[in-house]
Amino acid sequence: MKKFESKKRHVLPGDFITTAPLRLQGNVVLEGKRVIATSIGLSDVSADSVRVIPLTGVYLPKIDDLVIGTIQYIFGSSWFADINSCYQGMLLGQDVFGRGSYPTTSEMKERLEKGDIIYAKIANSDRQREPLISIADQSLGKIDSGELVKISPTKIPRLIGKHGSMIQTIESSTNATITVGQNGLIVVSCDETNGLLKALAAIRMVDEQAHLVNLTDKVKKMLESDGV
Amino acid sequence: MGGREANVVLLDENGIRSDGRKVNETRKVTIKAGVLKNASGSAYIEFGGNKILAGVFGPRDVHPKHMSNPDTGILRVRYHMEPFSVDERKKPAPSRREIEISKVIKEALEPAVMLEKFPRTAVDVYLEVLQADGGTRCAALDAASVALADAGIPMRDLVCACASGKAADTLILDVNNEEDQAGQADMPIGYMPNLGKITLLQLDGVLTPDEYKKCIELGLEGCKQVYEIQKKALREKYFSSGDKD
């Protein structure tokens, strides 16, 4: 029984996972004593907790997540960015121009225009208001060049891999720089066309085959082969 | 739709129905998940002669804004029949019947979806009936449930649906168009199989208390058969190249 449970299983909403009194981590719900999956994905029962790794779903902003967003409009002294979620990211003018400043719209437009792509951090997110985002850090801010790709946000952990193994594999073998947003948006930049195409193909492969095992090896094999 | 056909034999002496089925047999059901690229989730169902397309959008902003709920997301369902879905052209404007079906499908899905994680948003479910052959509300509910799961909306359970009824003084499973028109009762049932809860129950016609109980049991059997097909459709989309389970 134990061995059976420790294996990751494919589950659909409503599927029974376990009756063990474990901590519920994500995409599971307790109905009486039975733990039930609420999403399509892989069930993961560890020593003290149970969760379902989802294969489909929308991005919900979480504090300290790094996301990629597109500026949509300026309203008052804030920018509003599409962060591929059901909520818009709000970037305060204060965050860019410093505390107590009152930037004019034209000043704001000079910094960030509609359509600009930014790498940002979720500064605050609660149930009441739109999530606050921040670009006040060295690595954050406007992204000037690269190819923007969108994959399912639930597959981002797979793209990064254990301790970043997957993303390092792709980066090192294609010489591409990959900026990954937790919200499913990725910017890939590479000087060589071939490397860029290969990196994009690898990302697409992860998106399609996230539920399979030994994916890092498969991606490695694909990258080492010649054609794309 | 269409008048009664006086000379149709609903059940012959061998217990075979007008379309060649046994009394406890459903029509052929096929479901395909993820058929629309632009929707968050989608499904296409063929339930006998019924052909229905379901598209789910969201969670997304609610317009008009006053409909939004700061505590939870809301579910909106539109059931619509195409003008060419029935024998005689159906006016495309929402009819009284379509408004009713939209409402009952919404209420049948609400116990399953967990929208409290998405306050101030809406999930829109669009159900387009391309071809109707009796029992569209059940078929539409089946497709809607698969499309919601495909969209990744958290759900306590899938909702499966199937009708049972009475024609030629016999209880039958999965009432088709002729049996609906000339039969004695039609009872659509929506069911959450893992939780064992009924989310939709309507009855058009007359049944004795005893028949009513048997009719529900028969309907639930049908629901469970549909549930297996729903699961298969989702498995095919998400785990087809997999080697587990």
Coordinates of C-alpha atoms in Angstrom, one line a residue:
Chain A
M1 CA 0.0 0.0 0.0
K2 CA 2.7 2.4 1.0
K3 CA 4.8 1.7 -2.1
F4 CA 1.7 2.2 -4.2
E5 CA 1.0 5.6 -2.6
S6 CA 4.5 7.0 -2.9
K7 CA 4.3 6.7 -6.7
K8 CA 3.0 9.6 -8.6
R9 CA -0.3 8.8 -10.2
H10 CA -2.3 10.5 -12.9
V11 CA -5.4 12.0 -11.4
L12 CA -8.5 13.9 -12.6
P13 CA -10.8 16.1 -10.5
G14 CA -12.8 14.0 -8.0
D15 CA -10.3 11.2 -8.0
F16 CA -9.6 9.7 -4.6
I17 CA -5.9 9.9 -3.5
T18 CA -5.6 8.7 0.1
T19 CA -7.2 8.5 3.5
A20 CA -4.0 9.1 5.4
P21 CA -4.2 12.2 7.7
L22 CA -1.6 14.3 5.8
R23 CA -1.2 18.0 5.4
L24 CA -3.1 19.2 2.3
Q25 CA -0.7 21.2 0.1
G26 CA -2.3 22.1 -3.2
N27 CA -5.1 21.1 -5.6
V28 CA -6.6 18.7 -3.1
V29 CA -9.6 18.9 -0.9
L30 CA -10.8 16.9 2.1
E31 CA -14.2 15.3 1.8
G32 CA -14.9 13.5 5.1
K33 CA -11.7 11.5 5.6
R34 CA -10.9 11.1 1.9
V35 CA -8.4 13.3 0.1
I36 CA -9.7 14.2 -3.3
A37 CA -7.9 15.8 -6.3
T38 CA -9.4 19.0 -7.6
S39 CA -7.3 19.3 -10.8
I40 CA -5.9 17.3 -13.6
G41 CA -2.4 16.3 -12.7
L42 CA 0.0 14.0 -10.9
S43 CA -0.7 13.1 -7.3
D44 CA 2.3 13.4 -5.0
V45 CA 2.0 11.8 -1.5
S46 CA 5.1 12.5 0.7
A47 CA 5.8 11.5 4.3
D48 CA 3.8 14.4 5.8
S49 CA 1.8 16.1 3.0
V50 CA -0.2 15.4 -0.1
R51 CA -0.7 17.5 -3.2
V52 CA -1.5 17.3 -6.9
I53 CA 1.0 18.8 -9.4
P54 CA -1.4 20.3 -11.9
L55 CA -1.1 20.0 -15.6
T56 CA -3.5 22.8 -16.5
G57 CA -4.7 26.0 -14.7
V58 CA -4.4 29.7 -14.5
Y59 CA -1.6 31.6 -12.8
L60 CA -2.5 33.1 -9.3
P61 CA -0.1 35.7 -8.1
K62 CA 2.0 34.7 -5.1
I63 CA 4.2 37.1 -3.1
D64 CA 7.8 37.1 -4.2
D65 CA 7.1 35.3 -7.5
L66 CA 9.1 36.7 -10.4
V67 CA 6.8 37.3 -13.4
I68 CA 7.0 38.8 -16.9
G69 CA 4.3 41.3 -17.8
T70 CA 3.3 43.6 -20.6
I71 CA 2.3 47.2 -19.7
Q72 CA -1.3 47.8 -20.7
Y73 CA -2.1 51.3 -19.6
I74 CA -1.2 54.1 -17.2
F75 CA -3.9 55.1 -14.7
G76 CA -3.3 57.8 -12.1
S77 CA 0.3 57.3 -11.0
S78 CA 0.4 53.6 -11.6
W79 CA 1.1 51.3 -14.5
F80 CA -1.2 48.3 -15.1
A81 CA 0.5 45.2 -16.6
D82 CA -1.0 42.0 -18.0
I83 CA 0.7 39.3 -16.0
N84 CA -1.1 36.4 -17.7
S85 CA -3.5 36.0 -14.8
C86 CA -7.1 36.8 -14.1
Y87 CA -5.8 39.9 -12.2
Q88 CA -3.7 42.8 -13.5
G89 CA -0.4 43.7 -11.9
M90 CA -0.3 47.2 -10.5
L91 CA 3.1 48.9 -10.6
L92 CA 3.1 52.1 -8.5
G93 CA 4.9 55.2 -9.8
Q94 CA 6.5 55.5 -6.4
D95 CA 8.2 52.2 -7.0
V96 CA 10.1 53.6 -10.0
F97 CA 10.5 57.3 -9.1
G98 CA 11.0 56.9 -5.3
R99 CA 8.8 57.6 -2.3
G100 CA 6.7 60.7 -2.1
S101 CA 7.2 61.6 -5.8
Y102 CA 4.3 62.5 -8.0
P103 CA 5.3 61.7 -11.6
T104 CA 3.3 63.2 -14.5
T105 CA 1.9 60.9 -17.1
S106 CA 4.5 62.0 -19.6
E107 CA 7.3 61.3 -17.2
M108 CA 5.9 57.8 -16.6
K109 CA 5.5 57.2 -20.4
E110 CA 9.2 58.0 -20.8
R111 CA 10.1 55.2 -18.4
L112 CA 7.6 52.6 -19.4
E113 CA 5.3 52.8 -22.4
K114 CA 2.3 50.7 -23.3
G115 CA 3.5 47.4 -24.8
D116 CA 6.8 47.4 -22.9
I117 CA 7.7 44.1 -21.4
I118 CA 8.9 44.0 -17.8
Y119 CA 10.4 41.5 -15.5
A120 CA 8.9 42.1 -12.1
K121 CA 8.3 40.7 -8.6
I122 CA 5.0 40.3 -7.0
A123 CA 5.3 42.7 -4.0
N124 CA 1.9 42.1 -2.5
S125 CA -1.2 40.0 -3.4
D126 CA -4.4 39.6 -1.4
R127 CA -8.0 38.7 -2.1
Q128 CA -9.2 42.3 -1.9
R129 CA -7.1 44.2 -4.4
E130 CA -5.1 43.8 -7.6
P131 CA -1.7 42.4 -7.0
L132 CA 1.1 44.9 -6.5
I133 CA 4.3 44.4 -8.6
S134 CA 7.7 45.9 -8.2
I135 CA 10.7 46.4 -10.4
A136 CA 12.9 47.9 -7.7
D137 CA 15.8 45.5 -8.0
Q138 CA 18.9 45.1 -10.0
S139 CA 17.8 42.1 -12.0
L140 CA 14.2 43.5 -12.6
G141 CA 12.9 46.1 -15.0
K142 CA 12.3 46.6 -18.6
I143 CA 13.2 43.7 -21.0
D144 CA 14.6 45.2 -24.3
S145 CA 15.1 42.3 -26.5
G146 CA 14.3 38.6 -26.9
E147 CA 11.6 36.3 -28.0
L148 CA 8.5 36.1 -25.8
V149 CA 7.0 32.6 -25.4
K150 CA 3.9 31.6 -23.5
I151 CA 3.5 28.1 -21.9
S152 CA 1.1 26.8 -19.3
P153 CA 2.1 28.4 -16.0
T154 CA 1.6 25.0 -14.3
K155 CA 4.6 23.7 -16.3
I156 CA 7.1 26.4 -15.2
P157 CA 8.5 24.2 -12.3
R158 CA 9.2 21.5 -14.8
L159 CA 10.9 23.9 -17.2
I160 CA 13.2 25.0 -14.3
G161 CA 13.8 21.5 -13.1
K162 CA 15.3 20.3 -9.8
H163 CA 17.7 23.0 -8.7
G164 CA 17.5 24.5 -12.1
S165 CA 18.8 21.5 -13.9
M166 CA 16.5 21.7 -16.9
I167 CA 16.9 25.4 -17.6
Q168 CA 20.7 25.1 -17.2
T169 CA 20.8 22.2 -19.7
I170 CA 18.9 24.3 -22.2
E171 CA 21.0 27.5 -21.6
S172 CA 24.4 25.8 -21.7
S173 CA 23.8 23.8 -24.9
T174 CA 22.3 26.7 -26.9
N175 CA 24.1 29.7 -25.4
A176 CA 20.7 31.3 -25.0
T177 CA 19.7 33.5 -22.0
I178 CA 16.3 32.5 -20.7
T179 CA 14.3 34.7 -18.4
V180 CA 11.5 32.7 -16.8
G181 CA 8.4 34.2 -15.3
Q182 CA 6.4 32.1 -12.8
N183 CA 3.3 33.2 -14.7
G184 CA 4.1 31.1 -17.8
L185 CA 5.8 33.8 -19.9
I186 CA 9.4 33.3 -20.9
V187 CA 11.8 35.6 -22.8
V188 CA 14.5 33.9 -24.7
S189 CA 17.4 35.8 -26.2
C190 CA 20.3 34.3 -28.2
D191 CA 22.8 35.7 -30.7
E192 CA 22.7 32.7 -32.9
T193 CA 19.5 31.8 -34.8
N194 CA 20.1 28.1 -34.5
G195 CA 20.5 28.3 -30.7
L196 CA 17.3 30.4 -30.4
L197 CA 15.3 28.0 -32.4
K198 CA 16.6 25.0 -30.4
A199 CA 15.9 26.7 -27.1
L200 CA 12.3 27.5 -28.3
A201 CA 11.9 23.9 -29.4
A202 CA 13.1 22.7 -26.0
I203 CA 10.6 24.9 -24.2
R204 CA 7.8 23.7 -26.4
M205 CA 8.8 20.1 -25.7
V206 CA 8.7 20.7 -21.9
D207 CA 5.2 22.2 -22.3
E208 CA 3.9 19.3 -24.2
Q209 CA 5.5 16.4 -22.2
A210 CA 5.6 17.8 -18.7
H211 CA 3.8 14.7 -17.3
L212 CA 6.4 12.3 -18.5
V213 CA 9.5 11.0 -16.6
N214 CA 13.1 11.5 -17.6
L215 CA 12.3 14.7 -19.5
T216 CA 15.6 16.3 -18.8
D217 CA 17.4 13.4 -20.6
K218 CA 14.9 13.6 -23.6
V219 CA 15.5 17.4 -23.9
K220 CA 19.3 16.8 -23.7
K221 CA 19.1 14.3 -26.5
M222 CA 17.0 16.6 -28.6
L223 CA 19.4 19.5 -28.1
E224 CA 22.4 17.3 -29.0
S225 CA 20.8 16.2 -32.3
D226 CA 21.4 18.5 -35.3
G227 CA 18.1 19.4 -36.8
V228 CA 15.4 21.4 -34.9
Chain B
M1 CA -40.1 20.8 -31.6
G2 CA -41.9 18.5 -34.0
G3 CA -45.4 17.1 -33.2
R4 CA -46.2 13.6 -32.0
E5 CA -45.7 10.7 -34.4
A6 CA -48.8 8.6 -33.9
N7 CA -47.4 5.4 -35.5
V8 CA -44.0 5.1 -33.9
V9 CA -43.3 1.9 -31.9
L10 CA -41.4 2.9 -28.8
L11 CA -40.8 -0.6 -27.6
D12 CA -41.4 -3.9 -29.5
E13 CA -42.2 -7.3 -28.1
N14 CA -38.5 -8.2 -27.7
G15 CA -37.9 -5.2 -25.6
I16 CA -36.0 -3.3 -28.3
R17 CA -36.6 0.4 -28.6
S18 CA -37.3 2.5 -31.7
D19 CA -33.5 3.1 -32.3
G20 CA -32.5 -0.5 -31.7
R21 CA -31.4 -0.1 -28.1
K22 CA -32.2 -2.2 -25.1
V23 CA -34.2 -0.6 -22.2
N24 CA -31.1 -0.1 -20.0
E25 CA -28.7 1.0 -22.8
T26 CA -27.4 4.5 -23.5
R27 CA -26.7 5.9 -26.9
K28 CA -23.1 6.0 -28.2
V29 CA -21.2 8.7 -26.4
T30 CA -17.9 10.2 -27.6
I31 CA -16.2 13.1 -26.0
K32 CA -13.1 15.0 -27.1
A33 CA -11.4 17.5 -24.8
G34 CA -9.4 20.5 -25.8
V35 CA -10.9 21.2 -29.3
L36 CA -10.8 25.0 -29.3
K37 CA -7.5 26.9 -29.3
N38 CA -8.8 30.3 -28.1
A39 CA -10.8 29.0 -25.1
S40 CA -9.2 28.2 -21.8
G41 CA -10.9 24.9 -21.9
S42 CA -13.2 23.1 -24.3
A43 CA -14.9 19.9 -25.2
Y44 CA -17.0 18.4 -28.0
I45 CA -19.5 15.7 -27.2
E46 CA -21.5 13.4 -29.5
F47 CA -24.4 11.9 -27.4
G48 CA -26.3 9.8 -29.9
G49 CA -27.5 12.4 -32.4
N50 CA -26.7 15.3 -30.2
K51 CA -23.6 17.3 -31.2
I52 CA -22.5 19.9 -28.7
L53 CA -19.5 22.2 -28.4
A54 CA -18.5 23.6 -25.0
G55 CA -16.0 26.4 -24.5
V56 CA -14.8 27.7 -21.1
F57 CA -13.3 31.1 -20.6
G58 CA -11.6 32.5 -17.5
P59 CA -11.4 33.1 -14.7
R60 CA -11.4 36.6 -16.1
D61 CA -12.7 40.1 -15.3
V62 CA -16.4 40.4 -14.8
H63 CA -18.3 42.8 -17.1
P64 CA -20.7 44.4 -16.1
K65 CA -18.6 45.1 -13.0
H66 CA -21.6 45.1 -10.6
M67 CA -22.1 41.3 -11.1
S68 CA -18.7 40.6 -9.5
N69 CA -18.5 39.1 -6.1
P70 CA -15.6 40.2 -3.8
D71 CA -15.8 36.9 -1.9
T72 CA -15.8 34.4 -4.8
G73 CA -15.7 34.0 -8.5
I74 CA -19.0 33.6 -10.4
L75 CA -20.1 31.0 -12.9
R76 CA -22.0 32.0 -16.0
V77 CA -23.5 29.6 -18.4
R78 CA -25.0 30.2 -21.8
Y79 CA -26.7 27.3 -23.5
H80 CA -27.6 28.1 -27.0
M81 CA -29.1 26.1 -29.9
E82 CA -27.9 26.8 -33.4
P83 CA -30.6 27.7 -35.9
F84 CA -29.7 24.6 -37.9
S85 CA -29.7 22.3 -34.9
V86 CA -33.3 21.2 -35.3
D87 CA -35.7 20.2 -38.2
E88 CA -37.3 23.6 -38.5
R89 CA -35.1 26.7 -38.2
K90 CA -34.8 27.8 -34.6
K91 CA -34.7 31.6 -34.1
P92 CA -31.3 32.4 -32.8
A93 CA -32.4 34.6 -30.0
P94 CA -32.4 33.0 -26.5
S95 CA -35.7 31.3 -25.9
R96 CA -37.5 30.7 -22.6
R97 CA -36.3 27.1 -22.8
E98 CA -32.7 28.0 -23.4
I99 CA -32.7 30.5 -20.5
E100 CA -34.1 27.7 -18.2
I101 CA -31.5 25.2 -19.4
S102 CA -28.6 27.7 -18.9
K103 CA -29.8 28.2 -15.3
V104 CA -30.2 24.5 -14.4
I105 CA -26.8 23.7 -15.9
K106 CA -25.2 26.5 -14.0
E107 CA -26.8 25.3 -10.8
A108 CA -25.7 21.7 -11.6
L109 CA -22.1 22.8 -12.0
E110 CA -21.9 25.2 -9.0
P111 CA -21.5 22.5 -6.3
A112 CA -18.5 21.1 -8.2
V113 CA -16.5 24.1 -9.1
M114 CA -14.4 25.8 -6.4
L115 CA -14.4 29.5 -7.5
E116 CA -13.7 30.9 -4.0
K117 CA -10.0 30.9 -5.0
F118 CA -10.8 33.5 -7.7
P119 CA -12.6 36.5 -6.1
R120 CA -13.9 39.2 -8.4
T121 CA -13.7 37.1 -11.5
A122 CA -16.1 35.2 -13.7
V123 CA -15.9 31.8 -15.4
D124 CA -17.9 31.7 -18.6
V125 CA -19.2 28.5 -20.1
Y126 CA -20.6 28.6 -23.6
L127 CA -22.6 25.6 -24.8
E128 CA -23.5 25.5 -28.5
V129 CA -25.9 22.8 -29.6
L130 CA -25.0 22.0 -33.2
Q131 CA -27.4 19.2 -33.6
A132 CA -30.2 18.3 -31.2
D133 CA -31.7 14.8 -30.7
G134 CA -33.3 14.8 -27.2
G135 CA -31.4 15.0 -24.0
T136 CA -29.3 18.0 -24.9
R137 CA -29.3 19.4 -21.4
C138 CA -27.6 16.2 -20.1
A139 CA -25.1 16.1 -23.0
A140 CA -24.4 19.8 -22.6
L141 CA -23.7 19.3 -18.9
D142 CA -21.3 16.5 -19.6
A143 CA -19.4 18.6 -22.1
A144 CA -19.4 21.6 -19.8
S145 CA -17.9 19.6 -17.0
V146 CA -15.1 18.2 -19.2
A147 CA -14.4 21.7 -20.6
L148 CA -14.1 23.1 -17.0
A149 CA -11.7 20.4 -16.0
D150 CA -9.7 21.1 -19.2
A151 CA -9.6 24.8 -18.3
G152 CA -8.0 23.9 -15.0
I153 CA -10.8 25.3 -12.9
P154 CA -10.5 23.5 -9.5
M155 CA -13.4 21.0 -9.1
R156 CA -14.5 18.7 -6.3
D157 CA -15.7 16.2 -8.8
L158 CA -16.7 16.0 -12.5
V159 CA -20.4 16.3 -13.1
C160 CA -21.9 13.6 -15.3
A161 CA -25.4 13.5 -16.5
C162 CA -27.8 11.2 -18.2
A163 CA -31.6 11.0 -18.5
S164 CA -33.9 8.2 -17.6
G165 CA -37.6 8.0 -18.2
K166 CA -40.7 6.0 -19.1
A167 CA -42.1 5.1 -22.5
A168 CA -44.5 2.3 -23.4
D169 CA -45.1 1.7 -19.7
T170 CA -41.4 0.7 -19.2
L171 CA -38.6 2.5 -17.5
I172 CA -35.9 3.3 -20.0
L173 CA -32.4 4.8 -19.8
D174 CA -31.3 7.8 -21.9
V175 CA -34.5 9.1 -23.5
N176 CA -34.1 10.1 -27.2
N177 CA -36.2 12.6 -29.1
E178 CA -39.0 10.3 -30.1
E179 CA -39.3 8.8 -26.7
D180 CA -39.3 12.3 -25.2
Q181 CA -42.1 13.4 -27.5
A182 CA -44.3 10.3 -27.3
G183 CA -43.2 8.8 -24.0
Q184 CA -44.7 9.2 -20.5
A185 CA -41.8 10.7 -18.5
D186 CA -38.3 12.2 -18.9
M187 CA -36.0 12.7 -16.0
P188 CA -32.6 14.3 -16.5
I189 CA -30.1 13.6 -13.7
G190 CA -26.8 15.3 -13.0
Y191 CA -24.5 13.5 -10.7
M192 CA -21.1 13.8 -9.0
P193 CA -20.0 10.2 -9.0
N194 CA -17.2 10.3 -6.4
L195 CA -19.1 12.4 -3.9
G196 CA -22.4 10.5 -4.6
K197 CA -24.4 13.7 -4.9
I198 CA -27.1 14.6 -7.3
T199 CA -26.8 18.2 -8.7
L200 CA -29.6 18.2 -11.3
L201 CA -33.0 16.5 -11.1
Q202 CA -35.9 17.4 -13.3
L203 CA -39.0 15.4 -14.1
D204 CA -41.4 16.0 -17.0
G205 CA -44.2 13.5 -16.8
V206 CA -45.8 11.2 -14.2
L207 CA -44.2 8.4 -12.3
T208 CA -45.4 6.5 -9.2
P209 CA -43.2 6.7 -6.1
D210 CA -41.9 3.3 -6.8
E211 CA -41.1 4.0 -10.4
Y212 CA -39.5 7.2 -9.4
K213 CA -37.0 5.4 -7.2
K214 CA -36.2 2.9 -9.9
C215 CA -35.9 5.6 -12.4
I216 CA -33.2 7.5 -10.4
E217 CA -31.3 4.2 -9.9
L218 CA -31.4 3.6 -13.6
G219 CA -30.4 7.2 -14.4
L220 CA -27.4 7.0 -12.0
E221 CA -26.2 3.9 -13.8
G222 CA -26.2 5.9 -17.0
C223 CA -24.4 8.7 -15.4
K224 CA -21.6 6.3 -14.2
Q225 CA -21.2 5.0 -17.8
V226 CA -20.9 8.6 -19.1
Y227 CA -18.4 9.4 -16.3
E228 CA -16.1 6.7 -17.6
I229 CA -16.2 8.3 -21.1
Q230 CA -15.5 11.8 -19.6
K231 CA -12.5 10.4 -17.8
K232 CA -11.3 8.7 -20.9
A233 CA -11.5 12.0 -22.9
L234 CA -9.4 13.9 -20.3
R235 CA -6.9 11.1 -20.0
E236 CA -6.5 11.1 -23.8
K237 CA -5.7 14.7 -23.9
Y238 CA -3.4 14.9 -20.9
F239 CA -1.8 11.5 -20.4
S240 CA -2.0 9.9 -23.8
S241 CA 1.8 9.6 -24.3
G242 CA 2.3 8.7 -20.7
D243 CA 3.1 5.3 -19.3
K244 CA 1.6 5.6 -15.8
D245 CA -1.8 4.4 -14.6

